[in-house]
PDB file of N, CA and C in Angstrom:
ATOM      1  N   UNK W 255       0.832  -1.166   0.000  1.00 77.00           N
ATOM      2  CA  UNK W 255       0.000   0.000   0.000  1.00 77.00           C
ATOM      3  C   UNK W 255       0.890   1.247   0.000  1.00 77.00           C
ATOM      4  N   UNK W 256       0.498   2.473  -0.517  1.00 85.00           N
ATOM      5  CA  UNK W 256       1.516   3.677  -1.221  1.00 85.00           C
ATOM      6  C   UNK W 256       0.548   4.187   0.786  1.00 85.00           C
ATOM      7  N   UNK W 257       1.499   5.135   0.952  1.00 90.00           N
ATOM      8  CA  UNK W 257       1.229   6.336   1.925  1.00 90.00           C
ATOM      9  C   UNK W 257       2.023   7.523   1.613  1.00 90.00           C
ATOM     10  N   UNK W 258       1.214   9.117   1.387  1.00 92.00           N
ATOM     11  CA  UNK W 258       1.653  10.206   1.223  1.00 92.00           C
ATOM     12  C   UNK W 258       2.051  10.136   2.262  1.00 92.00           C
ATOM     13  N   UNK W 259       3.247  11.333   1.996  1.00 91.00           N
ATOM     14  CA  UNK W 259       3.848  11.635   3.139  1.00 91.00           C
ATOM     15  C   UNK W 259       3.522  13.152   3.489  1.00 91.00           C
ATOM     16  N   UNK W 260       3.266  13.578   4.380  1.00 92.00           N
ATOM     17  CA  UNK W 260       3.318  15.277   5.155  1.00 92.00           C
ATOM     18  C   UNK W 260       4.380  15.937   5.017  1.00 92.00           C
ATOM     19  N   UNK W 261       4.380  17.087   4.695  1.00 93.00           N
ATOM     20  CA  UNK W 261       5.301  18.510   4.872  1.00 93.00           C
ATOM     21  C   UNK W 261       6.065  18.038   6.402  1.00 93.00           C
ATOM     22  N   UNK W 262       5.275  17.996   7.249  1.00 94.00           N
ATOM     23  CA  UNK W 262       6.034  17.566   8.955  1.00 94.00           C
ATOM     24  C   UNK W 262       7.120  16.289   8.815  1.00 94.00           C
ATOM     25  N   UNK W 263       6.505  15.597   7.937  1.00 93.00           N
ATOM     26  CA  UNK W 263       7.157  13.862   8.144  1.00 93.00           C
ATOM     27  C   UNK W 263       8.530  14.460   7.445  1.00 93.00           C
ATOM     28  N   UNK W 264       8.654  15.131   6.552  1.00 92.00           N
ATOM     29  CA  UNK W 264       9.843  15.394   5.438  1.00 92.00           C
ATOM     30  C   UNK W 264      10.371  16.072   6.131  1.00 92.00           C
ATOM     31  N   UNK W 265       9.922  16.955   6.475  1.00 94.00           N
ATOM     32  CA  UNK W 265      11.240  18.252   7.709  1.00 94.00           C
ATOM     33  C   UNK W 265      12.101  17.784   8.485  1.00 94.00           C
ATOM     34  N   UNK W 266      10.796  16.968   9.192  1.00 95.00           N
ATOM     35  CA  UNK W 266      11.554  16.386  10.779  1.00 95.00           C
ATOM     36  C   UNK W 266      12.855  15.748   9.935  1.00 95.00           C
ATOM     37  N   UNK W 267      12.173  14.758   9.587  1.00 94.00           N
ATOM     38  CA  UNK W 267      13.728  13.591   9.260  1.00 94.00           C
ATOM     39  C   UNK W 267      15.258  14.197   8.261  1.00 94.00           C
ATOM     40  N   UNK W 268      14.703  15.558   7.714  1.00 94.00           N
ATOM     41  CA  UNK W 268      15.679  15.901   7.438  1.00 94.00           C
ATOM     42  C   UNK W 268      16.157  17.056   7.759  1.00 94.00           C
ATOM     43  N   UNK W 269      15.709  17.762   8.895  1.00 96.00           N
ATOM     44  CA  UNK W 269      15.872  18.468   9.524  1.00 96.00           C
ATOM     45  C   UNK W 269      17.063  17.945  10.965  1.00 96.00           C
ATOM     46  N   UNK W 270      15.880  16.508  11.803  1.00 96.00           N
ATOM     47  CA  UNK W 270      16.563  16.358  12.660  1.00 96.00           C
ATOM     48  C   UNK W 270      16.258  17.058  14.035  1.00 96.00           C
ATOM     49  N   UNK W 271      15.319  18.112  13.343  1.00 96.00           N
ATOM     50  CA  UNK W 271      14.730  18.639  15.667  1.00 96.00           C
ATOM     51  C   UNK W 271      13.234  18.754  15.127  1.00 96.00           C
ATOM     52  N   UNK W 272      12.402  18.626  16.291  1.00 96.00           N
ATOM     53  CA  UNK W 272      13.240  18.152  17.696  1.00 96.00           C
ATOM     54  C   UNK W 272      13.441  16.742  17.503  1.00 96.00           C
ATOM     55  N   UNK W 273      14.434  15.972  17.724  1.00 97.00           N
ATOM     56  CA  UNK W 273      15.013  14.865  17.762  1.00 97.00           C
ATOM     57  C   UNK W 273      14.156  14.046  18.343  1.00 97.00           C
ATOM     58  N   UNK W 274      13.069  14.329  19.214  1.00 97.00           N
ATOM     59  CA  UNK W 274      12.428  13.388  19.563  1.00 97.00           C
ATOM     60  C   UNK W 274      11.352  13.031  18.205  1.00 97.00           C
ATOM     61  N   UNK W 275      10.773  13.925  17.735  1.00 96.00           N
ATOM     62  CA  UNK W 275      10.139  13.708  16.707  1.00 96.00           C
ATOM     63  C   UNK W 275      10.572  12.897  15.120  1.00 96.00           C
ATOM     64  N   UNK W 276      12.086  13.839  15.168  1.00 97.00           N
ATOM     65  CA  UNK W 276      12.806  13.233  14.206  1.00 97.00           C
ATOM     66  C   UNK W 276      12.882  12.027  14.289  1.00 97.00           C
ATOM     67  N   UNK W 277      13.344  11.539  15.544  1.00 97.00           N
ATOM     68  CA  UNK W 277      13.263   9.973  15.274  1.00 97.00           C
ATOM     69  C   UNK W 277      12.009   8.952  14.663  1.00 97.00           C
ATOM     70  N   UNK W 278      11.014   9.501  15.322  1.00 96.00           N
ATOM     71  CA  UNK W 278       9.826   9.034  14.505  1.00 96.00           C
ATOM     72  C   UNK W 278       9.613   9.394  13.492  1.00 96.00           C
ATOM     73  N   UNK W 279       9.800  10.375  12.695  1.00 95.00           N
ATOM     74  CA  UNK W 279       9.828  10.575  11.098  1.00 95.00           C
ATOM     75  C   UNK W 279      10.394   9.188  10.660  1.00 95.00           C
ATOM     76  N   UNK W 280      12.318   9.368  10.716  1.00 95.00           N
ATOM     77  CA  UNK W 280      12.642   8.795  10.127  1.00 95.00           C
ATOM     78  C   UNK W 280      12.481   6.977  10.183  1.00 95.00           C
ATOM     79  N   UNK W 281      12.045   6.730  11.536  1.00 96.00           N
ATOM     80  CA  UNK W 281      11.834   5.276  11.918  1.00 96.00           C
ATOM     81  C   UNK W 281      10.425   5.009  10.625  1.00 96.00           C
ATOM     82  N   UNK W 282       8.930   5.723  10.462  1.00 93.00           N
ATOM     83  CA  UNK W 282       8.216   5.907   9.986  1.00 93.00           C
ATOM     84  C   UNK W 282       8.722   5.839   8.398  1.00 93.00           C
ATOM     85  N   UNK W 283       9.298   6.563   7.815  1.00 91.00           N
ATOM     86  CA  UNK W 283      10.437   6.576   6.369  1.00 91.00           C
ATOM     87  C   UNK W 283      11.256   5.676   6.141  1.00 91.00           C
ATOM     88  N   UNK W 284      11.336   4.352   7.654  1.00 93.00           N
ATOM     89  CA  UNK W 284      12.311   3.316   7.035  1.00 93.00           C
ATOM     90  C   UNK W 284      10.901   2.275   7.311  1.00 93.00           C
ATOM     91  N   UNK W 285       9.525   2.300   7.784  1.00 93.00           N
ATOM     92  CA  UNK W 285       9.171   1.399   7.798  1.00 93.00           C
ATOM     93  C   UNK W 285       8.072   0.960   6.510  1.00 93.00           C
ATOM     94  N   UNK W 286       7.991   1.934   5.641  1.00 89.00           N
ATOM     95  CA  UNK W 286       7.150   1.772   4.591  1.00 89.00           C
ATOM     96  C   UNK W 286       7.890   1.958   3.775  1.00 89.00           C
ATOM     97  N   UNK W 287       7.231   0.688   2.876  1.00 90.00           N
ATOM     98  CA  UNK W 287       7.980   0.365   1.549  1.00 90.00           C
ATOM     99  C   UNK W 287       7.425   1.276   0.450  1.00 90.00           C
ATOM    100  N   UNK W 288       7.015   2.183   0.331  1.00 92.00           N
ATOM    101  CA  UNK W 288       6.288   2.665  -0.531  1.00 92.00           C
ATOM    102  C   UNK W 288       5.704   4.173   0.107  1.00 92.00           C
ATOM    103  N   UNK W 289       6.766   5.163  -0.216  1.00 90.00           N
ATOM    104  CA  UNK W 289       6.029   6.254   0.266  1.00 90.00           C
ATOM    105  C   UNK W 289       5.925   7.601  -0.885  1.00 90.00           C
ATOM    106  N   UNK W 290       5.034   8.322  -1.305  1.00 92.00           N
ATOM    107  CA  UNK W 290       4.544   8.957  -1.871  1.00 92.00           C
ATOM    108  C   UNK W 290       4.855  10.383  -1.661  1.00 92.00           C
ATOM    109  N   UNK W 291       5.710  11.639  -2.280  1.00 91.00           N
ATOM    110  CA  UNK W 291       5.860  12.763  -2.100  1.00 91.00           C
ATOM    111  C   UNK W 291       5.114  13.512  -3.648  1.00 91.00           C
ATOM    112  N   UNK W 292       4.458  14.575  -2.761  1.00 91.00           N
ATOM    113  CA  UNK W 292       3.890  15.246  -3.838  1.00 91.00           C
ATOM    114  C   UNK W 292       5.024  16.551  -4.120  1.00 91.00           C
ATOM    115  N   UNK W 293       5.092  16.757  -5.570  1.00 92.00           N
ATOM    116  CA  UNK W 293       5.885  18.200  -5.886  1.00 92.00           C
ATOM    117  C   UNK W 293       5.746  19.108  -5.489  1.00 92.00           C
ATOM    118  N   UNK W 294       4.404  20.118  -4.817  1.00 89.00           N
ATOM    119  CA  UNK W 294       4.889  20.771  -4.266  1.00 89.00           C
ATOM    120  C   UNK W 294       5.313  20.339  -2.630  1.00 89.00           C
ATOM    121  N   UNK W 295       5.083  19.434  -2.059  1.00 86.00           N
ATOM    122  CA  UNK W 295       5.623  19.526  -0.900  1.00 86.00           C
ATOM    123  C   UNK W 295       7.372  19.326  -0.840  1.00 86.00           C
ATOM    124  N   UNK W 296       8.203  18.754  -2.080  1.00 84.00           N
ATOM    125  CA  UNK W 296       9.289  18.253  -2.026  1.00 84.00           C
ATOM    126  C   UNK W 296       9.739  19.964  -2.450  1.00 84.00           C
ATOM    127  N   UNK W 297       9.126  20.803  -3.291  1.00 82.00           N
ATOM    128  CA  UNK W 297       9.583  22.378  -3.724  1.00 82.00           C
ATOM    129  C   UNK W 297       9.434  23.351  -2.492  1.00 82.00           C
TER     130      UNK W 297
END
């Protein structure tokens, strides 16, 4: 199954704060095989 991803989910993990969050981004970004970014959220 595809899941969009949020403006929040993309920041955090590549942002990195707050780190508590970040970690759940990126744990979330390694657990789906299939994740979906729309153009403008990646612009």
């Amino acid at each position: 199954m595809s899941v969009f991803v949020d403006t929040n989910i993309l920041v955090r993990h590549l942002t990195g704060d707050p780190a508590d969050m970040a970690a759940r981004a990126t744990a979330f970004w390694a657990s789906e095989p299939e994740l979906l970014v729309a153009d403008l959220i990646v612009a």
